[in-house]
Coordinates of C-alpha atoms in Angstrom, one line a residue:
X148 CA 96.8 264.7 252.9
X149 CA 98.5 266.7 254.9
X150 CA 100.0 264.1 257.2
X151 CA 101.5 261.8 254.8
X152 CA 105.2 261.2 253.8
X153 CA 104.6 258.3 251.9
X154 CA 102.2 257.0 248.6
X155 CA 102.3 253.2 247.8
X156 CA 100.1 252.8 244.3
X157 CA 98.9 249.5 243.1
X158 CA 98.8 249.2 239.8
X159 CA 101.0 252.4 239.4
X160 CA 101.7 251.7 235.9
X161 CA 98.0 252.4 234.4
X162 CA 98.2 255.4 232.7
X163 CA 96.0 257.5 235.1
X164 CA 97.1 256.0 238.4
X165 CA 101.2 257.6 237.0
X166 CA 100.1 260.7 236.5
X167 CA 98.8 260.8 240.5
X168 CA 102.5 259.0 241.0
X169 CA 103.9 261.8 239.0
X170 CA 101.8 264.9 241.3
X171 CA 102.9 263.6 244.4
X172 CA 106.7 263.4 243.5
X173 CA 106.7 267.3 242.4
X174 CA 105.5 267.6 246.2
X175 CA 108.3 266.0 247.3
X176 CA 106.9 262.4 248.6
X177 CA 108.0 259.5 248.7
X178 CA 106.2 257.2 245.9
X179 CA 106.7 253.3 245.4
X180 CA 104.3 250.9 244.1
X181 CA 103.8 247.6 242.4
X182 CA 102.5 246.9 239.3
X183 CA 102.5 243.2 237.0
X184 CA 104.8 244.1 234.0
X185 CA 107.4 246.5 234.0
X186 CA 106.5 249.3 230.6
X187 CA 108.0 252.3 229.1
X188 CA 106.0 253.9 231.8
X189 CA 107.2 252.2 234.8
X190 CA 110.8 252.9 233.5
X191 CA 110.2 256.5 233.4
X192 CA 108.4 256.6 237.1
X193 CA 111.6 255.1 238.2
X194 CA 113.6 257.6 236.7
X195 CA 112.1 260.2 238.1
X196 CA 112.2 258.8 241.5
X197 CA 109.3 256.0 242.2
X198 CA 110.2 252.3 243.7
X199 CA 108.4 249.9 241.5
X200 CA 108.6 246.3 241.9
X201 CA 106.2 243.7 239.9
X202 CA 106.0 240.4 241.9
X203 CA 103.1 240.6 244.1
X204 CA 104.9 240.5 247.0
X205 CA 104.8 241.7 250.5
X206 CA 107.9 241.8 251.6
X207 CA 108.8 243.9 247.8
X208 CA 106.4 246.9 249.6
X209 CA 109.5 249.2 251.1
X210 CA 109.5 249.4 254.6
X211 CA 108.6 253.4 254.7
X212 CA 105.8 252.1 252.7
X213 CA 104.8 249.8 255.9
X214 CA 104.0 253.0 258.4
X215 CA 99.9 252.7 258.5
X216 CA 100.1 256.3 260.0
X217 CA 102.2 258.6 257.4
X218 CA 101.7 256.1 254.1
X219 CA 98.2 256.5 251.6
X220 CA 97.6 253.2 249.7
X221 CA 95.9 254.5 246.2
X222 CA 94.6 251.5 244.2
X223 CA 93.2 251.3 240.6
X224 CA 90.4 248.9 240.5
X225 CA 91.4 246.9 237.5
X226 CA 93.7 245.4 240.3
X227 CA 91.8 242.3 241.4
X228 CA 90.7 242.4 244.9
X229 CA 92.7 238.6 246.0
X230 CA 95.9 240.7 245.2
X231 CA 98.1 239.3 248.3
X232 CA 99.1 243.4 248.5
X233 CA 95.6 244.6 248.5
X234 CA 94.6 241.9 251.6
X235 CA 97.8 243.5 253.7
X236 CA 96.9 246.8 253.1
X237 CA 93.4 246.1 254.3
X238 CA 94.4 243.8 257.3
X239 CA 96.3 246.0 258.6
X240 CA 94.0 248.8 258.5
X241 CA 95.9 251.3 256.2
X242 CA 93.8 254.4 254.7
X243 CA 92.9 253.0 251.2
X244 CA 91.3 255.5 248.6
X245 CA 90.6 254.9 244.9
X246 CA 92.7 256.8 242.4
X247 CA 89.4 258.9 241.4
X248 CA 89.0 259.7 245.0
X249 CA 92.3 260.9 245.5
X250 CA 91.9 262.8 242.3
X251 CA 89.1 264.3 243.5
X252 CA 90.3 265.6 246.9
X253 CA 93.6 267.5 245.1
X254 CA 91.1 269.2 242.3
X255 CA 88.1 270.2 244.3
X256 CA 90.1 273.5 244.9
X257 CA 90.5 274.0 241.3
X258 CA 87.8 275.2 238.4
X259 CA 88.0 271.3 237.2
X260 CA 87.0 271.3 233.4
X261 CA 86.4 267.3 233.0
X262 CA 85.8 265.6 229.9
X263 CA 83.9 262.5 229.7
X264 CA 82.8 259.9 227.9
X265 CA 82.9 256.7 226.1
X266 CA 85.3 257.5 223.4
X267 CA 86.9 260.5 222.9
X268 CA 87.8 261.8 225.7
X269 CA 91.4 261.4 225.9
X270 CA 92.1 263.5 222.5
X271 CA 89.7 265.7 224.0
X272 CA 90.9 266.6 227.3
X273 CA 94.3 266.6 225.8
X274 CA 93.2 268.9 222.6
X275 CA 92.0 271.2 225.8
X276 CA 94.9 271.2 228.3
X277 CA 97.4 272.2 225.5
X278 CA 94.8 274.8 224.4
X279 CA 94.6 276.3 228.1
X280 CA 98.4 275.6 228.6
X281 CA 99.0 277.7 225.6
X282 CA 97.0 280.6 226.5
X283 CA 97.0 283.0 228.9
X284 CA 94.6 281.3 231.4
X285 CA 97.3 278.9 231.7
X286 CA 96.5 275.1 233.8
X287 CA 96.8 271.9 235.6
X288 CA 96.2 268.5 234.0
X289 CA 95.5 264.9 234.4
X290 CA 95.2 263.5 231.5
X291 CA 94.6 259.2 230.3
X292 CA 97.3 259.8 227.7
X293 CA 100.9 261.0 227.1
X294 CA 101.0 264.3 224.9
X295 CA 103.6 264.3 222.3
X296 CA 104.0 267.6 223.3
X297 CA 104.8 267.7 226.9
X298 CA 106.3 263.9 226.4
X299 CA 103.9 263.3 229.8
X300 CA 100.2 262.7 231.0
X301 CA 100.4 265.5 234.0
X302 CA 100.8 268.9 233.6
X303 CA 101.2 271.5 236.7
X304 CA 100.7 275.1 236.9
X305 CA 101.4 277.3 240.2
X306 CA 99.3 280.4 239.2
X307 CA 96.3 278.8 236.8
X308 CA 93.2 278.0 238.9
X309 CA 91.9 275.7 235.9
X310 CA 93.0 271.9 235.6
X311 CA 91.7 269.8 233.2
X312 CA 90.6 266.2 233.8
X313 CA 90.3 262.6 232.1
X314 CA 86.9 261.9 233.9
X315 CA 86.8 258.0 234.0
X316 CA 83.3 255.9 234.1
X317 CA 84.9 253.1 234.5
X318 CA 83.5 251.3 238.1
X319 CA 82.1 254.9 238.1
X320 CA 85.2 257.0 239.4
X321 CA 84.0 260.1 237.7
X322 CA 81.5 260.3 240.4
X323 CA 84.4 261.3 242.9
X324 CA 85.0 264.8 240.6
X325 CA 83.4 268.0 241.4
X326 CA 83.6 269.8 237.9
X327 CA 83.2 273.5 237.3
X328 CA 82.5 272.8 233.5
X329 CA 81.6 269.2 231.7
X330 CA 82.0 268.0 228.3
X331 CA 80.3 264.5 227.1
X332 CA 81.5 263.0 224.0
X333 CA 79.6 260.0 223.9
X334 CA 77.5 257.4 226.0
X335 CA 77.4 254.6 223.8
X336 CA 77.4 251.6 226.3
X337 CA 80.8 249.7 227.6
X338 CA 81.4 248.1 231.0
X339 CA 78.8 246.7 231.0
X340 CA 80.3 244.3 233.6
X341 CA 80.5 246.7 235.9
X342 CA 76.8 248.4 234.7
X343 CA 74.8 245.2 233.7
X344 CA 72.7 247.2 231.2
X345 CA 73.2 250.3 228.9
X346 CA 70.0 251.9 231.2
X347 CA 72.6 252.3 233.9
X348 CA 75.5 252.8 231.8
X349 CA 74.0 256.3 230.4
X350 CA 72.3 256.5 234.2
X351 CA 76.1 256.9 235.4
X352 CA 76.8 259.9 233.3
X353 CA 73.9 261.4 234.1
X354 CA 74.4 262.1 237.5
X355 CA 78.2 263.0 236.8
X356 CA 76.1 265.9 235.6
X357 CA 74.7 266.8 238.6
X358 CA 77.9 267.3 240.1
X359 CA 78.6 270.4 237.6
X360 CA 79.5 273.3 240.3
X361 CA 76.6 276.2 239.8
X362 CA 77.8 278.7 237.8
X363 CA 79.7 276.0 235.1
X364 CA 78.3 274.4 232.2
X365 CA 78.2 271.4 230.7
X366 CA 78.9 270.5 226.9
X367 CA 77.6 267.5 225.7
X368 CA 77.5 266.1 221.7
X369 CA 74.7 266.5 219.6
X370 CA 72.1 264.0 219.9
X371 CA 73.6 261.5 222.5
X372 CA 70.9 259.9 224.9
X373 CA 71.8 261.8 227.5
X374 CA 68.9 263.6 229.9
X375 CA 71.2 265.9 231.6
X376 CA 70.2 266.5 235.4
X377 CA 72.2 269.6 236.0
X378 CA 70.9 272.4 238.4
X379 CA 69.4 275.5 237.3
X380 CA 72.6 277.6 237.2
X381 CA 74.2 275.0 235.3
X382 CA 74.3 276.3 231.2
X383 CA 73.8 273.4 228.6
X384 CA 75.4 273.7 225.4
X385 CA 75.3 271.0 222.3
X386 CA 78.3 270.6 220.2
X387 CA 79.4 268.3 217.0
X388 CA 81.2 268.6 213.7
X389 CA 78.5 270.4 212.0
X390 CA 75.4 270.8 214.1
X391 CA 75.1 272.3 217.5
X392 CA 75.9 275.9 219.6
X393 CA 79.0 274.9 218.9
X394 CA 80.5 273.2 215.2
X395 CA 82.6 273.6 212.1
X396 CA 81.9 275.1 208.9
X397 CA 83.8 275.5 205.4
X398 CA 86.1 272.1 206.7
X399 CA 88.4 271.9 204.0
X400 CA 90.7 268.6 203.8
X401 CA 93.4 267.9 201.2
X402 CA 97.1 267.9 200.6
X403 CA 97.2 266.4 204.3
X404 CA 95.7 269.5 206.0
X405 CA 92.3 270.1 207.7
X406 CA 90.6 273.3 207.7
X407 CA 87.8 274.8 209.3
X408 CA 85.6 278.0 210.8
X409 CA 84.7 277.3 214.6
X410 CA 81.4 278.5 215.0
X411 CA 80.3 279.7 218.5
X412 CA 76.9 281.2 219.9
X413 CA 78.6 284.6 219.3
X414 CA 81.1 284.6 217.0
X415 CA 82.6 282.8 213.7
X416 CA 86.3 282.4 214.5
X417 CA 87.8 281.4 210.6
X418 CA 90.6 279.2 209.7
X419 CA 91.3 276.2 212.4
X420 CA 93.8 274.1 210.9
X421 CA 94.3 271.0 212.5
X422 CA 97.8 270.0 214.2
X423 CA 96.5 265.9 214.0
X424 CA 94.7 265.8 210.1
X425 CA 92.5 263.3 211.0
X426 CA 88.5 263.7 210.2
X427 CA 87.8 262.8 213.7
X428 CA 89.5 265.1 215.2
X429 CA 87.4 268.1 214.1
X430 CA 85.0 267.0 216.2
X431 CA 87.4 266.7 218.9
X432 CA 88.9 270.1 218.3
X433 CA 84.8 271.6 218.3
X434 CA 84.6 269.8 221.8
X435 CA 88.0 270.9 223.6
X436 CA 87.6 274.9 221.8
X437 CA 84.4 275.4 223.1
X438 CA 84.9 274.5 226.8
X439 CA 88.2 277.0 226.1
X440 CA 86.0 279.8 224.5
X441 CA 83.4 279.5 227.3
X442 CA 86.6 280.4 229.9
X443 CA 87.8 283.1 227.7
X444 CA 90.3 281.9 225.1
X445 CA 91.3 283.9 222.7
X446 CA 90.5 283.5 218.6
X447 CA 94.1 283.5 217.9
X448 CA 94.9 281.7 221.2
X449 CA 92.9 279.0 219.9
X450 CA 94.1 279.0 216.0
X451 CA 98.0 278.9 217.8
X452 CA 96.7 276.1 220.2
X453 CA 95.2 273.8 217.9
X454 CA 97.4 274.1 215.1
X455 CA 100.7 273.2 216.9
X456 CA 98.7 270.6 218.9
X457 CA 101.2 267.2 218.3
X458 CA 98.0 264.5 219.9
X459 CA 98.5 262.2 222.2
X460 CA 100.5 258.9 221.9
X461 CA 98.4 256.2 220.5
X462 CA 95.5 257.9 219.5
X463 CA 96.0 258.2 216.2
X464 CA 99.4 258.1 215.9
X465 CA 101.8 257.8 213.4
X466 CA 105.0 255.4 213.7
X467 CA 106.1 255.5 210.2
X468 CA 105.0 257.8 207.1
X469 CA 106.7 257.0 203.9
X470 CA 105.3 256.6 200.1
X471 CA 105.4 253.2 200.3
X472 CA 104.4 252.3 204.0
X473 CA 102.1 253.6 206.3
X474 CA 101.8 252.7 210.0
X475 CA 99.5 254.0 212.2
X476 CA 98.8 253.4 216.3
X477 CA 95.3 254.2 218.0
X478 CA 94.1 253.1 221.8
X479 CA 90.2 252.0 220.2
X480 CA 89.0 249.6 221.8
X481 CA 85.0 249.9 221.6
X482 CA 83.5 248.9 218.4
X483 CA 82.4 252.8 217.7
X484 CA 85.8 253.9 217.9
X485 CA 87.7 251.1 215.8
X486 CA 84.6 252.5 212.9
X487 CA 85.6 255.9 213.1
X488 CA 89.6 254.8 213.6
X489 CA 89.2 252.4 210.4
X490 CA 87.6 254.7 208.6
X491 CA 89.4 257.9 208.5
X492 CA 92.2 256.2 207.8
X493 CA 90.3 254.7 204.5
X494 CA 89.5 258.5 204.1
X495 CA 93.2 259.5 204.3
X496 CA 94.5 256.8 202.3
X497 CA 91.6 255.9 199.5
X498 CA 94.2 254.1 196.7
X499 CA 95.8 252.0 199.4
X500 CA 94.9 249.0 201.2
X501 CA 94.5 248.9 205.0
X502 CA 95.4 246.3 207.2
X503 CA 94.4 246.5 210.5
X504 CA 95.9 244.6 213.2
X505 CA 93.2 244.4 216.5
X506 CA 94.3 242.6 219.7
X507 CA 90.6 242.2 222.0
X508 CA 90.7 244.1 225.2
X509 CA 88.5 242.6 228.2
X510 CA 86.5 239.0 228.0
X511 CA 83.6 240.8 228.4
X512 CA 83.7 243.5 226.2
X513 CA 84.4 240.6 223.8
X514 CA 81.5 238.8 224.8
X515 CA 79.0 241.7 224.9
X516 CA 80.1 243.7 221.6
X517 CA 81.0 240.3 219.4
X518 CA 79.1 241.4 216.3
X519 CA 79.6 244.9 216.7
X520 CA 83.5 244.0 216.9
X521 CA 82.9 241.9 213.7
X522 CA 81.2 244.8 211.9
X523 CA 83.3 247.3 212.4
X524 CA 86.1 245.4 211.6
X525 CA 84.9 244.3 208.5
X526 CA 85.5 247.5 206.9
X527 CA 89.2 246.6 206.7
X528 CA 91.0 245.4 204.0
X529 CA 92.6 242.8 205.9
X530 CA 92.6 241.8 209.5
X531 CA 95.2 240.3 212.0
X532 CA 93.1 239.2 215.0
X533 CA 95.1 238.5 217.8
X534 CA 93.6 236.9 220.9
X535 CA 91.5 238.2 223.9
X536 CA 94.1 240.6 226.1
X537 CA 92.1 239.9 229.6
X538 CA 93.5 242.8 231.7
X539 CA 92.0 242.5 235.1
X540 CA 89.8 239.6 234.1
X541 CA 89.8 235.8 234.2
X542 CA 89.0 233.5 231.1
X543 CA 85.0 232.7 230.4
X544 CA 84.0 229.3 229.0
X545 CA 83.5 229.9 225.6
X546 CA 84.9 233.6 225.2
X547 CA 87.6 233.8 222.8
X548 CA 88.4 236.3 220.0
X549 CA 87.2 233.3 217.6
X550 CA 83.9 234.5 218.5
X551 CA 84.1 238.0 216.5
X552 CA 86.6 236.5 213.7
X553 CA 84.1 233.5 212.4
X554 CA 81.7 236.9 211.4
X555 CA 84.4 239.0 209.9
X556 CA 83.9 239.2 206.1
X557 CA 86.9 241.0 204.9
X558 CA 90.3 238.6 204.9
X559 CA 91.6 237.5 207.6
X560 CA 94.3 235.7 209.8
X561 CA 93.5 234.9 213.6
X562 CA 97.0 234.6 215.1
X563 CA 98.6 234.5 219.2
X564 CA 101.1 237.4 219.9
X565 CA 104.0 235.0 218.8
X566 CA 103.2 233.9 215.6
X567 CA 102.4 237.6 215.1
X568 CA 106.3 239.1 214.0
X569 CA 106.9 235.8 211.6
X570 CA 103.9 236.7 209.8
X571 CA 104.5 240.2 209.5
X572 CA 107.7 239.1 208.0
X573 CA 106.5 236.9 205.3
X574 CA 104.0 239.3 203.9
X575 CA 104.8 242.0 201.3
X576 CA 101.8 243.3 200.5
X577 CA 101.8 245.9 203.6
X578 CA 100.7 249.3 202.2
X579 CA 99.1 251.3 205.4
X580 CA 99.0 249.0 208.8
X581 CA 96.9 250.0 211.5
X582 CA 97.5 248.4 214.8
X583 CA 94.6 249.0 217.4
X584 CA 93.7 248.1 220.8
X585 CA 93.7 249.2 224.6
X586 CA 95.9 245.5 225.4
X587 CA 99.5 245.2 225.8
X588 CA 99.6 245.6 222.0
X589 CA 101.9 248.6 222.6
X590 CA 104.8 246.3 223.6
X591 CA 105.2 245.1 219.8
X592 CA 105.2 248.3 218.0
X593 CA 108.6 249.0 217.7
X594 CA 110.0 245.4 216.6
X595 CA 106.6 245.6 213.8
X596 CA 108.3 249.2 213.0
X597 CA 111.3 247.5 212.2
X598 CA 109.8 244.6 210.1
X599 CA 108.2 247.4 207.8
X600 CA 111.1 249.9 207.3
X601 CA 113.0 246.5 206.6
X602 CA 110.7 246.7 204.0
X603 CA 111.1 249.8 202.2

């Protein structure tokens, strides 16, 4: 690291690969990248001082960019491997690292507190780096969200020795980390294009916990199928909403608050009220507290932290919160989360109808998870299906998001992205919409904003 001047990033607008963009500006280097569609994202990097281009094109790469001894290429492997970019790169022998293996190599000086899993670990890790940031242990974080409070997804800290991770399974890039404590929110199986099977799905997170640091700990939900393989001076604790060394007790929810008593294995800290009042995020809050607790956080530390805790945009988040209309954002994107999304929102709002508006992320996630998809789904009101958004992938014969909407048995619409504003237009039965999915969904937010306050 020491010798380079220059960082191109492929794919720099994914949401972890621009919080690395983000690090190595405060050091003062030179960043450019490419990336296929410009976002709210890339606009900011640019701002603050990346050269982003989105034409996969050679001669876009900036000629500092071109000096195979003083320029790192950091790729994100959702970027397809016949990328005309990647081949240069390659050809011409540049020094090529994964973002996770770039990550890795900047934390491994640091206490890394990583939070994994399947679902969860976004709100988690960022529930935990505004904890830490808050208190007097102060940290460093790189996180797979932006935090309303910081308005970014990196955080820095000259004096903290702690920084807390998004620890990524996908294509296994949290096997690059080296953390001092774990948590594990989940292992229900996904990717299974890049695992084959959920055997070697849940294998994967296994031996992420054998790369827990002796002396750490790892904190893993209640009851997941998980067979940890930690070494001896490794501690295990269990945590959940209400079972586990570490859970919540008295939870209390009405008049749009949440409150709680944080149990611990020594103490009873009383009166946790939740920043985000959404059910799902006690268990969140239970996760992130105790890996804060376990470093020495403070009770009111914690009660400050959490209550003034603002989440992280789209998970869970609110666009528009009147009497009459309700509209709601979250990233889930695995049939497990849209369930838990779907229904603590039916749990918020019990005398108003839901619509939910899901746009498919991956063919194959499609494909594997069709009647899961259709299940969960189901517990809508309505549904707005929109079709497949295929990210890195390319079409399969046969895959389309037709195959989760003929087993839906709530009402529904199946609609493309264009048709989608027109309709929203013509209906006027909206009470609380819920728009979901890890796509480019994000991109019509505001103008379906619009067409509801319209509305009011």
């Amino acid at each position: 690291m020491n010798n380079i001047q220059s960082i191109y990033f492929i794919g720099i607008g994914g949401i972890g690969m621009s919080n690395l963009a983000r690090y190595f500006m405060s050091k003062a280097i030179k960043v450019a990248g490419y990336d296929r569609t410009e976002t709210e994202l890339t606009k900011a990097l640019v701002k603050e001082g990346a050269e982003i281009h989105y034409n996969d094109d050679i001669n876009l790469i900036p000629e500092y960019c071109k000096n195979q001894s003083s320029t790192l290429i950091v790729y994100t492997p959702a970027v397809p491997m016949d990328n005309e970019e990647v081949r240069y790169f390659h050809k011409n022998g540049f020094s090529i690292q994964k973002r996770a293996q770039v990550l890795g190599t900047i934390t491994k000086a640091s206490k890394a507190l990583c939070c994994a899993g399947t679902h969860g670990k976004t709100t988690t890790s960022s529930m935990l780096a505004h904890i830490l940031k808050q208190s007097h242990l102060d940290t460093s974080a790189f996180l797979g969200g932006i935090l309303k409070n910081y308005g970014s997804n990196l955080m820095l800290s000259e004096k903290s020795e702690y920084t807390v991770i998004e620890a990524d399974e996908y294509d296994r890039s949290f096997h690059w980390l080296h953390p001092y404590m774990a948590l594990v929110t989940s292992v229900d199986p996904d990717h299974l294009d890049i695992y084959g099977t959920e055997e070697e799905y849940v294998r994967s997170f296994e031996h992420f916990t054998s790369l827990i640091q002796p002396g750490g700990a790892l904190i893993m939900k209640n009851n997941i199928k998980l067979s940890p393989k930690t070494g001896k001076e490794v501690r295990i604790y269990t945590y959940s909403i209400d079972k586990g060394d570490f859970h919540a007790r008295n939870i209390k929810i009405g008049n749009g608050e949440i409150r709680f008593d944080f149990v611990t294995p020594a103490e009873t800290i009383e009166n946790i009220q939740l920043g985000v009042p959404v059910k799902i995020n006690i268990e969140n809050s239970v996760g992130s507290m105790a890996i804060a607790w376990l470093n020495g956080v403070t009770a009111d530390e914690l009660r400050h932290a959490i209550s003034t805790f603002q989440g992280a945009k789209r998970r869970f988040d609110f666009l528009l919160k009147t009497n009459r209309i309700v509209m709601i954002d979250d990233y889930a994107h695995h049939p497990e989360e849209l369930a838990a999304s779907i229904t603590s929102v039916k749990e918020l709002y019990p005398d108003k109808k839901v619509t939910g508006i899901f746009q498919p992320h991956l063919y194959t996630r499609t494909r594997d998870f069709a009647s899961e998809f259709a299940k969960s789904l189901s517990l809508l009101d309505e549904l707005i299906l929109l079709d497949i958004y295929p990210a890195r992938e390319k079409p399969i014969e046969g895959v389309t998001s037709k195959i989760i909407f003929d087993d839906i048995t709530c009402p529904k619409t199946l609609c493309d992205k264009e048709e989608l504003l027109p309709l929203l237009k013509n209906k006027n039965d909206i009470e609380v919409l819920l728009t979901i999915g890890a796509g480019d969904i994000d991109q019509l937010l505001m103008p379906i904003k619009e067409i509801l306050e319209e509305k009011l």
